[in-house]
Every structure is written in structure tokens, then in C-alpha cells.
Coordinates of C-alpha atoms in Angstrom, one line a residue:
Chain A
M1 CA 2.2 35.5 219.4
D2 CA 4.7 36.3 216.7
R3 CA 5.6 33.7 214.1
K4 CA 9.1 33.2 215.6
S5 CA 7.7 32.5 219.1
Q6 CA 5.1 30.2 217.6
L7 CA 7.8 28.2 215.7
N8 CA 9.9 28.0 218.9
Q9 CA 7.0 26.7 220.8
D10 CA 6.3 24.0 218.1
L11 CA 9.9 22.9 218.0
N12 CA 9.8 22.7 221.8
L13 CA 6.9 20.3 221.8
K14 CA 8.3 18.3 218.9
Q15 CA 11.3 17.3 221.1
Y16 CA 8.9 15.1 223.1
A17 CA 7.9 13.1 220.1
I18 CA 9.3 9.6 219.5
P19 CA 10.4 8.6 216.0
I20 CA 7.7 6.3 214.7
E21 CA 8.7 3.1 212.9
T22 CA 6.4 2.8 210.0
P23 CA 5.5 -0.6 208.4
K24 CA 7.0 -1.4 205.0
P25 CA 5.2 0.9 202.5
E26 CA 4.6 -1.9 200.0
D27 CA 2.9 -4.0 202.7
L28 CA 0.3 -1.4 203.5
T29 CA -0.2 -0.4 199.9
N30 CA -0.7 -4.0 198.8
R31 CA -3.2 -4.6 201.6
V32 CA -5.2 -1.5 200.7
M33 CA -5.2 -2.3 197.0
I34 CA -6.3 -5.9 197.7
R35 CA -9.2 -4.7 199.7
I36 CA -10.2 -2.3 197.0
S37 CA -9.9 -4.9 194.3
N38 CA -12.1 -7.2 196.5
L39 CA -14.7 -4.4 196.7
S40 CA -14.7 -4.1 192.9
S41 CA -14.9 -7.8 192.4
K42 CA -17.9 -8.0 194.7
E43 CA -19.6 -5.3 192.7
K44 CA -19.3 -7.5 189.6
Q45 CA -19.7 -10.9 191.0
R46 CA -22.3 -11.4 193.7
K47 CA -22.4 -15.1 194.1
T48 CA -19.9 -17.9 194.9
P49 CA -20.3 -21.1 193.1
M50 CA -22.2 -23.9 194.8
K51 CA -19.7 -26.3 196.4
R52 CA -20.6 -29.9 196.1
S53 CA -19.3 -31.1 199.4
A54 CA -22.5 -32.0 201.3
I55 CA -22.4 -29.6 204.2
L56 CA -21.3 -26.4 202.4
L57 CA -24.1 -26.4 199.8
A58 CA -26.6 -25.0 202.3
A59 CA -24.3 -22.2 203.3
A60 CA -23.8 -21.2 199.7
L61 CA -27.6 -21.0 199.2
V62 CA -28.1 -18.9 202.3
A63 CA -25.8 -16.3 200.7
L64 CA -28.4 -16.1 198.0
V65 CA -30.8 -14.4 200.3
A66 CA -28.8 -11.2 200.4
S67 CA -27.3 -11.4 196.9
L68 CA -27.9 -8.7 194.4
T69 CA -28.5 -9.6 190.8
T70 CA -26.8 -8.4 187.7
Y71 CA -28.8 -8.9 184.6
A72 CA -27.8 -11.8 182.3
T73 CA -26.7 -11.3 178.7
S74 CA -28.9 -12.8 176.0
E75 CA -27.0 -16.1 176.0
Y76 CA -28.2 -16.8 179.5
F77 CA -31.7 -17.7 180.7
E78 CA -34.0 -15.5 182.8
I79 CA -37.3 -16.4 184.3
R80 CA -39.5 -13.4 185.2
N81 CA -42.5 -13.1 187.4
A82 CA -45.8 -11.3 186.5
K83 CA -44.2 -8.0 187.5
G84 CA -41.3 -8.5 185.1
E85 CA -38.8 -9.1 187.8
V86 CA -36.1 -11.7 187.2
V87 CA -36.7 -14.4 189.8
L88 CA -34.4 -17.1 188.4
K89 CA -31.6 -16.9 186.0
T90 CA -28.5 -18.7 184.8
T91 CA -25.1 -17.1 185.2
K92 CA -21.5 -17.6 184.2
P93 CA -19.8 -19.6 186.9
H94 CA -17.9 -17.3 189.3
E95 CA -14.2 -18.1 189.3
P96 CA -12.6 -17.9 192.7
L97 CA -10.0 -15.1 192.7
L98 CA -8.4 -16.3 195.9
P99 CA -4.7 -17.4 196.2
S100 CA -4.0 -20.8 197.5
Y101 CA -2.4 -19.5 200.7
F102 CA -5.7 -17.8 201.6
T103 CA -7.8 -20.9 201.0
E104 CA -5.5 -23.0 203.0
L105 CA -5.6 -20.6 205.9
H106 CA -9.3 -20.3 205.6
T107 CA -9.8 -24.0 205.7
K108 CA -7.6 -24.3 208.7
Y109 CA -9.7 -21.8 210.6
S110 CA -13.0 -23.3 209.4
N111 CA -11.9 -26.7 210.6
Q112 CA -11.0 -25.2 214.0
A113 CA -14.4 -23.5 214.2
N114 CA -16.2 -26.6 213.1
A115 CA -14.5 -28.8 215.6
S116 CA -16.2 -27.0 218.5
V117 CA -19.8 -26.8 217.2
E118 CA -22.3 -29.3 218.7
Q119 CA -25.6 -30.6 217.3
G120 CA -28.2 -27.9 217.3
Q121 CA -25.7 -25.0 217.7
L122 CA -25.0 -22.0 215.6
L123 CA -21.7 -20.3 216.3
A124 CA -20.4 -16.9 215.3
N125 CA -16.6 -16.8 214.6
Y126 CA -14.3 -13.9 214.4
V127 CA -10.9 -14.7 212.8
N128 CA -8.2 -12.3 213.9
D129 CA -5.8 -12.8 210.9
N130 CA -4.8 -10.0 208.6
V131 CA -4.6 -12.3 205.6
I132 CA -8.1 -13.4 206.0
K133 CA -9.3 -9.9 206.6
D134 CA -7.6 -8.7 203.5
Y135 CA -9.5 -11.1 201.2
D136 CA -12.7 -11.6 203.0
Q137 CA -14.6 -8.5 204.1
T138 CA -17.2 -10.6 206.0
R139 CA -16.6 -9.6 209.6
L140 CA -18.1 -12.7 211.1
Q141 CA -18.2 -16.3 209.9
F142 CA -20.9 -18.7 211.0
T143 CA -20.6 -22.4 211.7
Y144 CA -23.5 -24.7 212.6
K145 CA -24.4 -28.3 213.1
N146 CA -28.0 -29.4 212.8
D147 CA -27.8 -32.8 211.0
F148 CA -30.4 -35.6 211.1
S149 CA -29.6 -39.2 210.3
R150 CA -33.3 -40.0 210.1
Y151 CA -35.7 -38.5 207.7
E152 CA -38.5 -38.4 210.4
D153 CA -36.4 -36.3 212.7
F154 CA -35.5 -34.0 209.8
I155 CA -39.2 -33.4 209.1
K156 CA -39.9 -32.7 212.8
E157 CA -37.2 -30.1 212.8
I158 CA -38.4 -28.5 209.6
K159 CA -41.7 -27.8 211.4
A160 CA -40.2 -26.8 214.6
K161 CA -37.8 -24.3 213.1
E162 CA -40.2 -23.0 210.3
A163 CA -37.8 -24.1 207.7
P164 CA -38.6 -23.9 204.0
L165 CA -40.8 -26.9 203.0
L166 CA -38.7 -29.7 201.6
L167 CA -40.0 -33.2 201.2
E168 CA -38.4 -36.3 199.8
P169 CA -39.6 -37.1 196.2
E170 CA -42.1 -39.9 196.0
E171 CA -39.8 -41.7 193.6
L172 CA -36.1 -41.7 193.8
P173 CA -33.7 -43.0 191.2
E174 CA -32.7 -46.6 191.9
G175 CA -30.1 -47.2 194.6
Y176 CA -30.3 -43.8 196.3
Q177 CA -30.8 -43.9 200.0
Y178 CA -31.3 -41.2 202.6
Y179 CA -27.9 -40.0 203.9
N180 CA -28.3 -36.8 205.7
G181 CA -30.8 -33.9 206.3
Q182 CA -29.9 -30.5 207.6
V183 CA -32.0 -27.7 208.9
V184 CA -29.8 -24.7 208.6
P185 CA -30.2 -21.8 211.1
A186 CA -30.9 -18.4 209.8
F187 CA -27.7 -16.5 210.2
P188 CA -27.7 -12.9 211.6
I189 CA -27.0 -10.4 209.0
S190 CA -24.5 -7.5 209.1
G191 CA -26.4 -4.5 210.5
D192 CA -28.7 -6.5 212.6
A193 CA -28.5 -5.7 216.3
I194 CA -27.5 -9.2 217.3
Y195 CA -24.8 -9.3 214.5
E196 CA -23.3 -6.1 215.7
E197 CA -23.3 -7.2 219.4
L198 CA -21.6 -10.4 218.5
Y199 CA -19.0 -8.6 216.4
T200 CA -18.3 -6.1 219.2
Q201 CA -18.0 -8.9 221.8
L202 CA -15.7 -11.1 219.7
L203 CA -13.5 -8.2 218.5
S204 CA -13.0 -7.2 222.2
Q205 CA -11.9 -10.7 223.0
A206 CA -9.5 -10.7 220.1
Q207 CA -8.0 -7.4 221.1
A208 CA -7.5 -8.6 224.7
E209 CA -5.9 -11.8 223.5
K210 CA -2.2 -11.9 224.3
G211 CA -1.4 -15.4 223.0
Q212 CA -1.6 -17.0 219.6
E213 CA -5.3 -17.6 219.4
K214 CA -6.8 -16.4 216.2
V215 CA -10.4 -17.7 216.2
F216 CA -12.9 -16.3 218.7
T217 CA -16.3 -17.9 219.0
A218 CA -19.7 -17.1 220.5
L219 CA -22.9 -19.2 220.7
V220 CA -25.8 -17.6 218.8
P221 CA -29.3 -18.3 219.9
W222 CA -31.6 -19.3 217.0
T223 CA -35.2 -20.4 216.5
K224 CA -35.8 -20.1 212.8
S225 CA -34.2 -21.7 209.7
G226 CA -33.6 -20.2 206.3
T227 CA -32.6 -23.4 204.4
A228 CA -33.3 -27.1 204.4
V229 CA -31.1 -29.7 202.8
L230 CA -31.6 -33.3 202.0
V231 CA -28.8 -35.5 200.8
Y232 CA -29.1 -39.0 199.3
K233 CA -26.3 -41.3 198.5
K234 CA -25.6 -44.2 196.1
D235 CA -22.1 -45.6 196.2
D236 CA -19.9 -42.5 195.7
T237 CA -22.4 -40.2 194.2
Y238 CA -24.8 -37.9 195.9
L239 CA -28.1 -36.2 195.3
Y240 CA -28.8 -32.8 196.9
F241 CA -32.1 -31.2 197.5
I242 CA -32.0 -27.7 198.8
A243 CA -34.8 -25.3 199.7
S244 CA -33.9 -21.8 200.7
K245 CA -35.8 -18.7 201.6
A246 CA -34.6 -16.1 199.0
M247 CA -35.4 -13.0 197.1
R248 CA -34.4 -14.6 193.8
S249 CA -32.2 -17.4 192.6
E250 CA -29.3 -18.2 190.2
V251 CA -27.9 -21.3 188.8
S252 CA -24.5 -21.7 187.1
Q253 CA -24.4 -22.1 183.4
P254 CA -20.8 -23.2 182.5
E255 CA -19.7 -22.8 178.9
G256 CA -21.0 -25.6 176.7
A257 CA -23.6 -26.7 179.2
L258 CA -27.1 -27.7 177.9
V259 CA -29.9 -25.5 179.4
K260 CA -33.6 -26.0 179.0
Q261 CA -36.5 -24.1 180.3
K262 CA -39.6 -26.2 181.2
N263 CA -42.9 -25.8 182.8
I264 CA -44.1 -28.3 185.5
K265 CA -47.6 -27.8 186.7
G266 CA -47.4 -24.1 186.1
Q267 CA -44.0 -23.7 187.6
E268 CA -41.2 -22.5 185.4
V269 CA -38.1 -24.6 185.8
L270 CA -34.5 -24.5 184.5
Y271 CA -32.5 -27.6 183.7
V272 CA -28.8 -27.5 183.3
R273 CA -26.5 -30.4 182.2
D274 CA -22.8 -30.1 182.2
D275 CA -20.9 -33.3 181.5
G276 CA -17.5 -31.6 182.0
S277 CA -18.4 -30.2 185.4
E278 CA -16.2 -30.6 188.5
Y279 CA -19.3 -30.3 190.7
A280 CA -22.7 -31.3 189.4
V281 CA -23.6 -33.0 186.1
N282 CA -27.4 -32.2 186.4
T283 CA -29.1 -29.3 188.1
V284 CA -32.8 -28.4 188.2
A285 CA -33.8 -25.1 189.7
W286 CA -37.0 -23.2 190.3
F287 CA -38.3 -20.3 192.3
D288 CA -41.6 -20.6 194.1
E289 CA -43.1 -17.0 193.9
K290 CA -45.8 -17.8 196.5
T291 CA -43.6 -18.9 199.3
R292 CA -40.4 -17.1 198.0
I293 CA -38.4 -20.3 198.3
A294 CA -35.6 -21.2 195.8
Y295 CA -35.3 -24.9 195.1
H296 CA -32.3 -26.7 193.7
I297 CA -31.8 -30.4 192.9
S298 CA -28.3 -31.4 191.8
D299 CA -26.2 -34.5 191.7
S300 CA -22.4 -35.0 191.9
I301 CA -19.8 -36.0 189.4
G302 CA -19.9 -39.6 188.4
S303 CA -23.7 -39.5 188.5
R304 CA -25.4 -41.3 185.6
L305 CA -28.8 -39.7 186.2
T306 CA -30.7 -38.7 183.1
E307 CA -32.7 -35.5 182.4
E308 CA -35.9 -37.6 182.8
E309 CA -34.9 -38.8 186.2
M310 CA -34.1 -35.3 187.4
M311 CA -37.3 -33.8 186.0
S312 CA -39.3 -36.7 187.6
M313 CA -37.9 -35.7 191.0
A314 CA -38.6 -32.1 190.4
T315 CA -42.2 -32.9 189.4
S316 CA -42.8 -34.9 192.5
I317 CA -41.5 -32.2 194.8
I318 CA -43.6 -29.5 193.0
K319 CA -46.7 -31.6 193.2
Q320 CA -46.2 -32.1 196.9
I321 CA -45.6 -28.4 197.5
H322 CA -48.8 -27.5 195.6
S323 CA -50.9 -30.0 197.5
Y324 CA -49.4 -28.7 200.8
Q325 CA -50.3 -25.1 199.7
K326 CA -53.9 -26.2 199.0
E327 CA -54.4 -27.5 202.6
Chain B
M1 CA 9.0 11.6 190.7
K2 CA 7.8 14.3 193.0
I3 CA 4.1 14.2 193.6
T4 CA 2.8 17.7 193.6
N5 CA -0.7 18.8 194.6
D6 CA -1.6 19.3 190.9
L7 CA -0.5 15.8 190.1
I8 CA -2.5 14.4 192.9
E9 CA -5.6 16.2 191.6
E10 CA -5.0 14.7 188.2
I11 CA -4.6 11.2 189.7
I12 CA -7.8 11.6 191.7
A13 CA -9.7 12.6 188.6
E14 CA -8.4 9.4 187.0
V15 CA -9.6 7.3 189.9
Q16 CA -13.0 9.0 189.8
G17 CA -13.0 8.1 186.1
G18 CA -12.7 4.4 187.1
Q19 CA -9.0 3.9 187.0
E20 CA -8.6 1.8 190.1
E21 CA -4.9 1.2 189.7
A22 CA -4.2 4.9 189.8
Y23 CA -5.3 4.9 193.4
K24 CA -2.1 3.1 194.3
T25 CA -0.1 6.3 193.9
V26 CA -2.4 8.1 196.3
V27 CA -1.9 5.4 198.9
E28 CA 1.9 5.4 198.4
T29 CA 2.0 9.2 198.7
Y30 CA -0.1 9.6 201.9
Q31 CA 0.3 6.4 203.8
R32 CA 3.3 7.5 205.9
P33 CA 1.8 10.7 207.2
I34 CA -1.6 9.1 207.7
Y35 CA 0.1 6.2 209.6
Q36 CA 2.0 8.6 211.8
Y37 CA -1.0 10.6 212.5
S38 CA -3.1 7.5 213.3
F39 CA -0.3 6.1 215.5
R40 CA 0.0 9.4 217.5
L41 CA -3.7 9.4 218.2
L42 CA -4.3 5.7 218.7
G43 CA -1.0 4.8 220.3
N44 CA -0.7 1.3 218.9
H45 CA 1.0 0.0 215.8
Q46 CA -1.6 -2.6 215.0
E47 CA -4.5 -0.2 215.4
A48 CA -2.6 2.4 213.3
E49 CA -2.1 -0.2 210.5
D50 CA -5.7 -1.2 210.6
A51 CA -6.7 2.5 210.6
V52 CA -4.6 3.3 207.6
Q53 CA -6.2 0.6 205.6
E54 CA -9.7 1.5 206.7
I55 CA -9.1 5.2 206.0
F56 CA -7.8 4.6 202.5
V57 CA -10.6 2.2 201.6
R58 CA -13.2 4.6 202.9
A59 CA -11.6 7.4 200.9
Y60 CA -11.7 5.2 197.8
V61 CA -15.3 4.2 198.4
S62 CA -16.4 7.9 198.7
I63 CA -13.9 9.3 196.1
H64 CA -16.7 10.6 194.0
Q65 CA -17.7 13.0 196.8
Y66 CA -14.3 14.7 196.6
K67 CA -14.3 18.1 194.9
P68 CA -11.1 20.1 194.5
T69 CA -12.6 23.1 196.3
Y70 CA -10.1 22.3 199.0
S71 CA -7.0 20.1 199.0
F72 CA -7.2 16.3 198.8
S73 CA -4.8 16.1 201.7
A74 CA -7.4 18.0 203.9
W75 CA -10.2 15.7 202.7
L76 CA -8.2 12.6 203.5
Y77 CA -7.1 13.8 206.9
R78 CA -10.7 14.6 207.6
I79 CA -11.6 10.9 207.1
A80 CA -8.6 9.9 209.2
H81 CA -9.5 12.4 212.0
N82 CA -13.1 11.2 212.1
Y83 CA -12.1 7.5 212.0
C84 CA -9.5 7.8 214.7
L85 CA -11.7 9.8 217.1
N86 CA -14.5 7.2 216.6
Q87 CA -12.0 4.4 217.5
L88 CA -10.9 6.2 220.6
R89 CA -14.5 6.8 221.7
K90 CA -15.2 3.1 221.2
C91 CA -12.1 2.2 223.2
K92 CA -13.3 4.5 226.0
Q93 CA -16.7 2.8 226.0
H94 CA -15.1 -0.6 226.0
K95 CA -13.0 0.2 229.0
K96 CA -16.1 1.5 230.8
A97 CA -17.9 -1.7 229.9
L98 CA -14.9 -3.8 231.2
W99 CA -15.1 -1.9 234.5
L100 CA -18.8 -2.4 234.7
F101 CA -18.4 -6.1 234.3
R102 CA -15.5 -6.1 236.7
Q103 CA -13.2 -7.8 234.3
E104 CA -9.6 -7.9 235.3
E105 CA -7.4 -5.5 233.5
T106 CA -4.7 -7.3 231.6
T107 CA -1.2 -6.5 232.8
E108 CA 0.8 -4.8 230.1
S109 CA 4.3 -6.0 229.3
P110 CA 7.0 -3.4 229.0
E111 CA 6.8 -3.9 225.2
D112 CA 3.1 -3.1 225.2
M113 CA 3.7 0.0 227.3
L114 CA 6.5 1.1 225.0
E115 CA 4.4 0.6 222.0
K116 CA 1.7 2.8 223.4
C117 CA 4.2 5.7 223.6
A118 CA 4.1 7.8 220.6
F119 CA 5.4 10.6 222.8
S120 CA 7.7 10.8 225.8
P121 CA 6.0 10.6 229.2
P122 CA 5.6 14.3 229.9
L123 CA 3.9 15.0 226.6
D124 CA 1.9 11.8 226.7
H125 CA 0.6 12.8 230.1
A126 CA -0.2 16.3 228.9
L127 CA -2.1 15.1 225.9
K128 CA -4.2 12.8 228.0
S129 CA -5.5 15.8 229.8
L130 CA -7.0 17.0 226.5
A131 CA -10.3 16.0 225.0
L132 CA -10.0 13.7 222.0
E133 CA -10.7 16.4 219.4
E134 CA -8.2 18.8 221.1
R135 CA -5.5 16.1 221.0
S136 CA -6.1 15.6 217.3
L137 CA -5.8 19.4 216.6
L138 CA -2.5 19.6 218.4
I139 CA -1.1 16.6 216.6
L140 CA -2.2 17.9 213.2
R141 CA -0.5 21.3 213.8
V142 CA 2.6 20.4 215.7
F143 CA 3.5 17.0 214.5
E144 CA 1.9 16.6 211.2
E145 CA 2.7 20.3 210.4
R146 CA -0.6 21.0 208.7
S147 CA -1.4 24.6 208.1
Y148 CA -4.3 26.4 210.0
K149 CA -6.1 26.6 206.7
E150 CA -5.9 22.9 206.1
I151 CA -6.8 22.0 209.7
S152 CA -9.8 24.3 209.4
E153 CA -10.9 22.2 206.3
I154 CA -10.3 19.0 208.3
V155 CA -12.3 19.9 211.3
G156 CA -14.9 22.2 209.7
K157 CA -14.1 25.4 211.6
T158 CA -12.6 28.8 210.5
P159 CA -8.8 29.2 210.3
D160 CA -9.0 31.9 213.0
A161 CA -10.9 29.7 215.4
V162 CA -8.5 26.9 214.8
K163 CA -5.5 29.1 215.4
K164 CA -6.8 30.5 218.6
K165 CA -7.8 27.0 219.9
I166 CA -4.4 25.6 219.1
E167 CA -2.6 28.4 220.8
R168 CA -4.6 27.8 224.0
L169 CA -3.9 24.1 223.8
K170 CA -0.2 24.6 223.4
K171 CA -0.2 26.7 226.6
K172 CA -2.2 24.1 228.4
V173 CA 0.1 21.3 227.3
R174 CA 3.2 23.4 228.2
T175 CA 1.8 23.9 231.7
Q176 CA 1.1 20.2 232.1
I177 CA 4.5 19.3 230.9
N178 CA 6.2 21.7 233.4
K179 CA 4.1 20.3 236.2
W180 CA 5.0 16.7 235.3
E181 CA 8.7 17.5 235.0
E182 CA 8.7 19.1 238.4
N183 CA 6.9 16.2 240.0
E184 CA 8.4 13.3 238.2
G185 CA 12.0 14.6 237.9
W186 CA 12.3 13.7 234.2
T187 CA 16.0 13.5 233.5
E188 CA 18.1 13.5 230.3
N189 CA 18.8 9.9 231.0
H190 CA 15.5 8.6 229.8
S191 CA 17.0 5.6 228.1
L192 CA 13.7 3.7 227.8
I193 CA 12.7 6.1 225.0
K194 CA 15.3 7.1 222.5
T195 CA 14.8 10.4 220.7

């Protein structure tokens, strides 16, 4: 076919095209650049700060399981195992880079998802909102409820769900009472067959949705736990004990915080005290190499606990773990 | 400022050197044609928007793999071509699954139907008779006005093979359009779709 006939044929087909209305260029460009910036931020900052609201702490530690480490500068502490691998370190607190309109929207959807979860359940949620997707590359969010108002029930659940071993210290600081225990389900991870099935299912529901619904939910069967949390309360202050299956652990070291490395019964431990903190005044953290469980004890602002009281609780828990391991 | 191919190559080199902000110019330059291409294939504004974002992010993530042995435009369109075809395949599987589970098909509103039309009915009908890859080839040549050389770089075939294939496809589509127009009596007064 000669070039002229070819051109005529192309023009002929083009008449059947409909002019396409493209979105505002700056909208698309901004969204792409935000996602790219988000990717770059995640390369540099792998961990979100531990929130001090009781329920969210456990979820923050679950993220530790999949986090990658970046090595600390000389001003931060590192604890290495016999192979020389860093198993516990302090890091600069990660500043959230998220605008307030995102966090407000995120909170709204989280509340909606949380409202429908019942005791013992783990739910996968897909949020069909472009603002959320722009800032958060996680395809699925998970909500759960597995709280125990009695310590005895918490212990039964720890055994039933093979949760990390977490026992109440033999001596607690005066006035602190058991408040809540959680055995956190192990969440499916991106790439797992169940995660991908859930994502496909919820995405289909979202795409078929003709109304205003933005949050799509599915029940996730679960039998094992990755994290156990104990919360104690005295007046308006809290004590949190968290045990989480992990590859390694980190603890925030804000500027000006006091940090000490100690050894308790052969276990290397880090103690951090930050009197100006918005979250915790005292934190004690260690990583049990044998069981690959990361332990954190922290209090909340307003706490008057001393270093000695924090270390006494850590000692009690470590001793209990050691005697359990000998059985 | 007019963005030439040489300038794009310079910008890409900057991005490869770690200048993230330089990528903005790349997105601004190519987002419209990539959006149009995606919309013509996927037939839906929302999916086309999602596709554009995904395509540019994927291109950024693999930017170090780009070498200027062929044009950046061809490289980008290759990502777009692969992405859109995958989406269309998933959509087909989903529809099959819906049928298997006897789910009711949702009724489309006129707005939904209109949105799905990147082409007038005769061409839309004709394109649906093609395989997904064939549809993409035709769109790249006729509507995106890519050269045979560039299309060959996008789909990984020789320019000659691409040219012959596209000629056959045009004939096939023309035949389908003629049949449709005879049967459906498409008139000039197709006010639903404005050209």
C-alpha cells in the first residue's frame, strides 16, 4: 500500500475516535510525584514511631517483623549477636511526613473499620480512596479485636494461639493494676496467597460499588499470633509490655534522651529515658536471640517511674523467660 | 520550553543520577499521551488515571534499566502496553469468575456506558473483535501515531512484522465497521457521541 493510501486509511479510522477529556495535568503529576516521594521516604525510614495509645502499640510492633534496618551512626546504640548482626538498636525518631487531611481521613476510615470488628476477629480492609492510596502504599489494612479483661484469659489465649511468651512481672510498681491484654493475630503479608486473594476479592467489590462506600472488608481466618500486649494502669498513666516475633528490633532515641546499655542475666538490654517525650518517658527493650522475640516495656507521659523500677520489671520478665526455657 | 528527545535523555540521566525532582518534567511531558493510550485500551477514566500513575511509578522504579539504545518514549509505552494488557486480562478473568459464581451483572447507567466509549460504536465494536495485543497495536499506530520503528521497540518485534500486522488489522477493522454500519444503520445524527 502506498503512503498516501495508508494515510487516508488512518485518517478514515481516526474519525471514529472520540475526543478524550484528560484530567488536570497538575493533579496527575502531583499524585505521581507524591507516590515517588513516598517510595523514597520508605527507603530511608523503615519504621513508624510507636504510638502510645494502648491498642495501636501492638500493630506498630508487628510492622517490625518485616522492617529492614539501616545502620545507626556512632551516636546511636547497637547490640549485635554472636554473628555480628545487629539485633537491637536505637534510632532517630521517624517524623511523620503526612499532611493533616490525610491523617484525618485515615482516622475516619480506621474508625469505620474498627466499628465492625468483633472479639476474636481479624479483618482485612481495602480503602477505595485516592488520597489514602497516594500516601499509603499498603494495599490492605488490618483491624482486629482480641482483648482480655482478665489476665487468666490472656494467658490461655497466649497458649492457644502460640503467641510470644509474655508474663506479668512478679513485682509491679505500686498502684498499677491489670487493665487489658491483647493477643494480636499474625497478619497476612503482601505476596502471601491469602493476602493476594483478599486483595483481589476486596478490589473487585470496590470496583463493582456504585454508591459512596469506600471501605470494603473481609474476615480473615487466623490461628496464630505474632504479638502479645499487656497493659497496666494507674490513674491516668499506663504501663505497656509488648512481646513480638521479629527479625530484629529498634527503639526510638530522641535527641537529648538518656540511653544506657545493661546486661541482665546475660541478656543485653537498652534503657532509654526521655523526659520531654510526647509518648513514653521510660523504655526498656531487648531482643531474645533464642526465641527471636523482641520485648519492649514502656510507660506513658506523666509517669513517675524510675530507672530502677523499669529495670526491676525487665529483670523479672527475663528471669521468667529463662526459667520457662529451661523446662 | 519545547521538550526534545535530546532534552528528555538529559533529564532521564539526571533522574538516574538521583535527581528525583527532575522526573516531574518526564511525567508532565508524557502523561497526556499515556493517559489517552490507557483510556483507549481500558475504556474507563478511573482506570486510565490509575494506570497512568502506576505506569510512571513503575518507570521510575526501573529507571536504571533504561539505556538510550532506543527512545525513552518507546520504553515508557512498553511499560504502558504491558500494564494495560495485564489489566485487561485480569478484567476478563474477573468477568469469567463473576459468571461462574452467577453474580448478577450490574446495570450500567448511560453515563457508565458513555464513559466506556473511547470510540464511536462501529469502531468500538470492530476493536472488540481483535485480540488485546492487536487492539493495542492499532491504537498505537492510528491514534497515538507512533512510528513502526517505535512500535517494534514497544512490542519487541521487527518493524516489518509490525507493519504487516497493522495493515492486516486495519483491513479487518474496516470490514467489521462496514458490516456494523450496514446492520445498525449508523447515521450522521449520532448525537450521543460528539466528534
